């Protein structure tokens, strides 16, 4: 039977619509699931399924909140839903016209300091374009900071503060920020282990030996940040210092934020991150009250002496068993970095360049 060209075109169009509807219906009615194995965390589980763990972390938690311990840990042997990852294909043109599929190519940039497995940074947005951030992780070099024992092995504050700082740096870079990592360890990178091996080869930006004397060590960091601040004068600049506290063994603490008492922008930065943590706890741990605070603490050397608006963050007590869970789990360190970055984005959205502090 010889149908007209226009008729055949209409039939082809109806078939395309029908196929598209079927695919859409199928994708809506089916959800990918996977059974967690012993040792799996959220990050590793998503990677195994070919899903970007940093883009879909919050989606995974929301989808599986009732099947997570402490709203963040997996149970081995249980089934978990996997978020649907967006395809890179952005347009499929009419096959009748025999045009090629157009695929959106996402250009990333490699940063060796994040380590081989994490060096690629994919663009997420340009929300922080033009903004400059100085990230200082506590202690380092000859000073490991607070020490504790876990599973018969020694753990040190500087290794975990550094890992969180690297993860935060990667988040900020993905939004277009300029980031200076002030305390650096070219060998470590982002690590996905619970026990982070202790070393003493950290240096201060760009490659300065870290002094043993505490005052000299703090003064060195202040000088580096303030010189960079002067170099970038006129730009939106913020400083984030990350520490892990070392209070008494029995004291479980939430994340705390400090700022300079006379810094309006520093207070707003600390408050923005604090609000983000409150929101996240309310969403993921509704039965637990978040007791972390933000307050001025000008007695701290870096708070008092540095020029950019800043916040000083304490993420937990390394000597407390409950806090160790927050600090040692790589999934938790990623969540901390992600939440801090979201607070920074909120601060930038409402922020101003302002004078010193």
Coordinates of C-alpha atoms in Angstrom, one line a residue:
X1 CA 0.0 0.0 0.0
X2 CA 1.5 3.3 -1.1
X3 CA 0.9 6.0 1.7
X4 CA 1.6 9.6 1.1
X5 CA 4.8 11.1 2.5
X6 CA 2.8 13.4 4.9
X7 CA 0.9 10.4 6.2
X8 CA 4.1 8.5 6.9
X9 CA 5.5 11.5 8.6
X10 CA 2.5 11.7 10.9
X11 CA 2.8 8.0 11.8
X12 CA 6.5 8.4 12.5
X13 CA 5.7 11.4 14.8
X14 CA 3.1 9.4 16.7
X15 CA 5.6 6.5 17.1
X16 CA 8.2 8.8 18.5
X17 CA 5.7 10.3 21.0
X18 CA 4.5 6.8 22.0
X19 CA 8.1 5.6 22.5
X20 CA 9.0 8.7 24.5
X21 CA 5.9 8.2 26.7
X22 CA 6.8 4.6 27.3
X23 CA 10.4 5.4 28.2
X24 CA 9.1 8.2 30.5
X25 CA 6.6 5.9 32.2
X26 CA 9.2 3.1 32.6
X27 CA 11.7 5.5 34.2
X28 CA 9.0 6.8 36.6
X29 CA 7.8 3.3 37.6
X30 CA 11.2 1.7 38.2
X31 CA 13.7 2.6 40.9
X32 CA 17.3 1.3 40.9
X33 CA 18.1 -0.4 44.2
X34 CA 21.2 -2.1 45.6
X35 CA 22.1 -4.2 48.7
X36 CA 24.8 -2.6 50.9
X37 CA 27.7 -4.8 51.6
X38 CA 29.8 -4.8 54.8
X39 CA 32.2 -1.8 54.7
X40 CA 30.0 0.2 52.3
X41 CA 29.4 3.9 53.0
X42 CA 27.2 6.2 51.0
X43 CA 30.1 7.6 48.9
X44 CA 31.4 4.2 48.0
X45 CA 28.0 2.7 47.3
X46 CA 27.1 5.6 44.9
X47 CA 30.4 5.3 43.1
X48 CA 29.9 1.6 42.5
X49 CA 26.5 2.4 40.8
X50 CA 28.2 5.0 38.6
X51 CA 26.5 7.9 40.3
X52 CA 28.4 11.1 41.3
X53 CA 28.4 10.8 45.1
X54 CA 29.0 14.5 45.7
X55 CA 26.1 15.7 43.5
X56 CA 23.6 13.1 44.7
X57 CA 24.6 12.6 48.4
X58 CA 21.7 14.6 49.8
X59 CA 19.2 12.9 47.3
X60 CA 20.3 9.5 48.5
X61 CA 19.9 10.4 52.2
X62 CA 16.4 11.8 51.6
X63 CA 15.3 8.7 49.7
X64 CA 16.7 6.3 52.3
X65 CA 16.3 8.3 55.5
X66 CA 14.3 5.6 57.3
X67 CA 16.9 3.0 56.5
X68 CA 20.0 4.8 57.8
X69 CA 21.6 4.7 61.2
X70 CA 22.1 8.2 62.6
X71 CA 20.6 9.4 59.3
X72 CA 24.0 8.8 57.6
X73 CA 25.2 5.2 58.0
X74 CA 24.3 2.2 56.0
X75 CA 23.2 -1.2 57.3
X76 CA 25.0 -4.2 55.6
X77 CA 22.4 -6.4 53.9
X78 CA 19.7 -3.8 53.5
X79 CA 18.4 -2.6 50.2
X80 CA 18.8 1.1 49.3
X81 CA 17.3 3.2 46.5
X82 CA 19.8 4.9 44.2
X83 CA 19.1 8.4 42.8
X84 CA 18.6 8.6 39.1
X85 CA 21.7 10.4 37.6
X86 CA 21.1 12.9 34.8
X87 CA 22.4 11.8 31.4
X88 CA 24.9 14.1 29.6
X89 CA 22.8 13.9 26.5
X90 CA 21.0 17.2 26.2
X91 CA 19.1 16.9 23.0
X92 CA 17.9 14.1 20.6
X93 CA 16.9 15.4 17.3
X94 CA 14.4 14.1 14.8
X95 CA 15.6 10.8 13.5
X96 CA 13.6 11.2 10.3
X97 CA 15.9 14.1 9.4
X98 CA 18.9 11.9 10.4
X99 CA 20.6 14.5 12.6
X100 CA 23.1 13.3 15.1
X101 CA 22.5 13.3 18.8
X102 CA 24.1 16.3 20.5
X103 CA 26.0 15.5 23.7
X104 CA 26.9 18.0 26.3
X105 CA 30.5 17.7 27.2
X106 CA 31.4 18.8 30.8
X107 CA 34.9 20.1 31.1
X108 CA 36.6 19.5 34.4
X109 CA 39.9 20.6 35.8
X110 CA 42.4 18.5 37.7
X111 CA 44.0 19.5 41.0
X112 CA 46.7 17.1 42.1
X113 CA 46.5 18.1 45.7
X114 CA 43.2 16.2 46.0
X115 CA 44.9 12.9 45.2
X116 CA 44.5 10.6 42.2
X117 CA 41.0 9.4 43.0
X118 CA 39.6 12.9 43.6
X119 CA 41.7 15.2 41.5
X120 CA 39.0 16.0 38.9
X121 CA 36.7 18.9 39.8
X122 CA 33.6 19.2 37.6
X123 CA 31.9 22.6 37.4
X124 CA 28.7 22.8 39.4
X125 CA 27.9 26.5 39.0
X126 CA 29.5 29.9 38.8
X127 CA 27.8 31.2 42.0
X128 CA 31.2 31.9 43.6
X129 CA 33.0 33.3 40.6
X130 CA 35.2 36.2 41.7
X131 CA 35.1 35.2 45.3
X132 CA 38.3 34.3 47.1
X133 CA 38.5 31.8 50.0
X134 CA 41.5 31.0 52.3
X135 CA 41.2 27.6 54.0
X136 CA 43.3 26.8 57.0
X137 CA 43.3 23.4 58.6
X138 CA 44.4 23.3 62.2
X139 CA 48.0 22.3 63.3
X140 CA 50.1 20.3 60.8
X141 CA 53.8 19.8 60.3
X142 CA 55.5 19.2 63.6
X143 CA 52.2 19.7 65.5
X144 CA 49.6 16.9 65.0
X145 CA 47.2 18.7 67.3
X146 CA 44.8 16.7 69.6
X147 CA 45.6 13.0 69.8
X148 CA 43.4 10.0 70.6
X149 CA 43.3 6.2 70.1
X150 CA 40.8 4.3 68.0
X151 CA 41.0 0.6 67.4
X152 CA 44.4 0.4 68.9
X153 CA 45.8 3.1 66.5
X154 CA 46.7 6.7 67.1
X155 CA 44.7 9.3 65.3
X156 CA 45.6 13.0 65.1
X157 CA 43.5 16.2 64.7
X158 CA 45.5 17.7 61.9
X159 CA 44.9 14.7 59.5
X160 CA 41.1 14.9 59.8
X161 CA 40.9 18.7 59.8
X162 CA 43.0 18.6 56.6
X163 CA 40.8 16.0 54.9
X164 CA 37.6 18.0 55.7
X165 CA 39.4 21.2 54.4
X166 CA 40.3 19.5 51.1
X167 CA 36.7 18.3 50.6
X168 CA 35.5 21.8 51.3
X169 CA 38.0 23.3 48.8
X170 CA 36.7 20.9 46.1
X171 CA 33.1 22.0 46.8
X172 CA 34.0 25.7 46.5
X173 CA 36.1 25.2 43.4
X174 CA 33.1 23.5 41.7
X175 CA 31.2 26.7 42.2
X176 CA 33.8 28.8 40.5
X177 CA 35.6 30.2 43.6
X178 CA 39.3 31.0 43.9
X179 CA 40.7 28.8 46.7
X180 CA 43.9 29.0 48.7
X181 CA 44.7 25.9 50.7
X182 CA 47.1 27.4 53.3
X183 CA 48.2 24.2 55.1
X184 CA 49.2 21.7 52.4
X185 CA 50.3 18.0 52.1
X186 CA 51.1 17.1 48.5
X187 CA 51.1 13.4 49.3
X188 CA 47.9 12.8 51.2
X189 CA 45.0 14.1 49.1
X190 CA 41.3 13.3 50.0
X191 CA 41.3 10.0 51.7
X192 CA 38.3 7.6 52.1
X193 CA 39.7 5.6 55.0
X194 CA 38.6 5.7 58.7
X195 CA 42.1 5.7 60.1
X196 CA 44.2 8.4 58.5
X197 CA 47.9 7.7 58.8
X198 CA 49.8 10.4 60.7
X199 CA 52.7 12.2 59.1
X200 CA 54.5 15.5 59.6
X201 CA 55.3 16.7 56.1
X202 CA 52.7 19.4 55.8
X203 CA 53.9 22.8 54.7
X204 CA 52.4 26.3 54.6
X205 CA 51.5 28.0 51.4
X206 CA 53.1 28.0 49.0
X207 CA 55.9 25.7 50.3
X208 CA 57.1 27.0 53.7
X209 CA 58.3 24.8 56.6
X210 CA 55.9 25.0 59.5
X211 CA 57.6 26.2 62.7
X212 CA 57.6 24.1 65.8
X213 CA 56.9 27.0 68.1
X214 CA 53.2 27.6 68.5
X215 CA 53.3 31.4 68.3
X216 CA 55.6 31.4 65.3
X217 CA 53.4 28.8 63.6
X218 CA 50.2 30.9 64.1
X219 CA 52.0 34.1 63.1
X220 CA 53.2 32.4 59.9
X221 CA 49.6 31.6 58.9
X222 CA 48.4 35.1 59.8
X223 CA 51.2 36.7 57.6
X224 CA 50.4 34.4 54.7
X225 CA 46.6 35.1 54.8
X226 CA 47.1 38.9 55.3
X227 CA 49.6 39.2 52.4
X228 CA 47.2 37.3 50.1
X229 CA 44.3 39.5 51.3
X230 CA 46.3 42.6 50.3
X231 CA 47.1 41.0 46.9
X232 CA 43.4 40.4 46.3
X233 CA 42.1 43.7 47.7
X234 CA 38.8 44.7 46.3
X235 CA 37.6 41.1 45.8
X236 CA 35.1 39.2 48.0
X237 CA 37.3 37.4 50.5
X238 CA 36.6 35.0 53.3
X239 CA 38.7 32.8 55.6
X240 CA 37.6 29.5 57.1
X241 CA 39.7 27.8 59.8
X242 CA 38.9 24.2 60.6
X243 CA 39.8 22.5 63.9
X244 CA 38.8 19.4 65.8
X245 CA 38.4 20.0 69.5
X246 CA 40.0 18.0 72.3
X247 CA 37.8 18.4 75.4
X248 CA 37.3 15.8 78.1
X249 CA 36.7 12.2 76.8
X250 CA 33.1 12.2 78.0
X251 CA 32.1 15.5 76.4
X252 CA 30.2 15.1 73.1
X253 CA 29.9 18.4 71.2
X254 CA 28.2 19.6 68.1
X255 CA 29.9 21.8 65.4
X256 CA 30.7 25.3 66.7
X257 CA 31.5 28.5 64.8
X258 CA 33.5 31.5 66.1
X259 CA 34.0 34.9 64.6
X260 CA 35.7 38.3 65.5
X261 CA 33.5 40.3 67.8
X262 CA 33.7 43.4 65.7
X263 CA 33.3 41.7 62.3
X264 CA 29.8 42.1 60.8
X265 CA 30.7 40.0 57.8
X266 CA 32.5 37.4 59.9
X267 CA 29.4 37.1 62.1
X268 CA 27.2 36.7 59.1
X269 CA 29.5 34.0 57.6
X270 CA 29.4 32.0 60.9
X271 CA 25.6 32.5 61.2
X272 CA 25.0 31.4 57.6
X273 CA 26.9 28.1 58.1
X274 CA 25.3 27.6 61.6
X275 CA 21.8 28.0 60.0
X276 CA 22.6 25.5 57.4
X277 CA 23.7 22.9 60.0
X278 CA 20.4 23.6 62.0
X279 CA 18.4 23.0 58.8
X280 CA 20.3 19.8 58.0
X281 CA 19.9 18.3 61.5
X282 CA 16.2 19.1 61.4
X283 CA 15.9 17.3 58.1
X284 CA 18.1 14.3 58.7
X285 CA 18.0 13.9 62.4
X286 CA 14.6 15.2 63.5
X287 CA 14.7 13.5 66.8
X288 CA 18.0 15.1 67.8
X289 CA 18.5 18.7 68.9
X290 CA 21.4 20.5 67.3
X291 CA 23.3 22.3 70.1
X292 CA 26.1 23.9 68.1
X293 CA 26.5 27.7 68.4
X294 CA 28.1 30.6 66.7
X295 CA 29.7 33.3 68.8
X296 CA 32.5 35.8 69.0
X297 CA 35.9 34.5 70.3
X298 CA 38.5 37.2 69.6
X299 CA 40.9 35.5 72.1
X300 CA 41.8 33.0 69.3
X301 CA 45.0 34.2 67.6
X302 CA 43.8 33.7 64.0
X303 CA 40.4 35.2 64.8
X304 CA 42.1 38.3 66.2
X305 CA 44.9 38.9 63.8
X306 CA 43.7 37.9 60.3
X307 CA 42.2 40.6 58.0
X308 CA 39.5 38.8 56.0
X309 CA 36.0 38.2 57.4
X310 CA 36.3 34.7 58.9
X311 CA 34.8 31.8 60.8
X312 CA 36.7 29.4 63.0
X313 CA 35.0 26.0 63.0
X314 CA 35.3 23.1 65.5
X315 CA 33.8 20.0 64.1
X316 CA 33.8 17.7 67.2
X317 CA 35.8 16.2 70.1
X318 CA 38.4 13.7 68.8
X319 CA 38.5 12.1 72.2
X320 CA 34.8 11.4 72.5
X321 CA 33.5 8.1 71.0
X322 CA 30.4 9.6 69.5
X323 CA 32.3 12.5 67.9
X324 CA 34.9 10.1 66.6
X325 CA 32.1 8.4 64.5
X326 CA 31.4 11.8 63.0
X327 CA 35.1 12.5 62.3
X328 CA 36.4 9.1 61.3
X329 CA 33.6 8.1 58.8
X330 CA 34.6 9.5 55.3
X331 CA 30.9 9.9 54.5
X332 CA 30.6 12.2 57.6
X333 CA 33.6 14.2 56.6
X334 CA 32.1 14.7 53.2
X335 CA 28.8 15.7 54.7
X336 CA 30.5 18.3 56.9
X337 CA 32.3 19.8 53.9
X338 CA 29.1 19.8 51.9
X339 CA 27.1 21.5 54.6
X340 CA 29.8 24.1 55.3
X341 CA 30.0 24.9 51.6
X342 CA 26.2 25.3 51.5
X343 CA 26.5 27.8 54.3
X344 CA 29.2 29.6 52.5
X345 CA 27.0 29.8 49.4
X346 CA 24.2 31.3 51.5
X347 CA 26.7 33.8 53.0
X348 CA 27.9 34.8 49.5
X349 CA 24.4 35.2 48.2
X350 CA 23.7 37.8 50.9
X351 CA 27.2 39.1 51.4
X352 CA 29.3 42.1 50.6
X353 CA 33.0 42.7 50.0
X354 CA 33.2 45.2 52.8
X355 CA 36.3 46.7 54.5
X356 CA 38.8 44.6 56.5
X357 CA 36.7 42.2 58.5

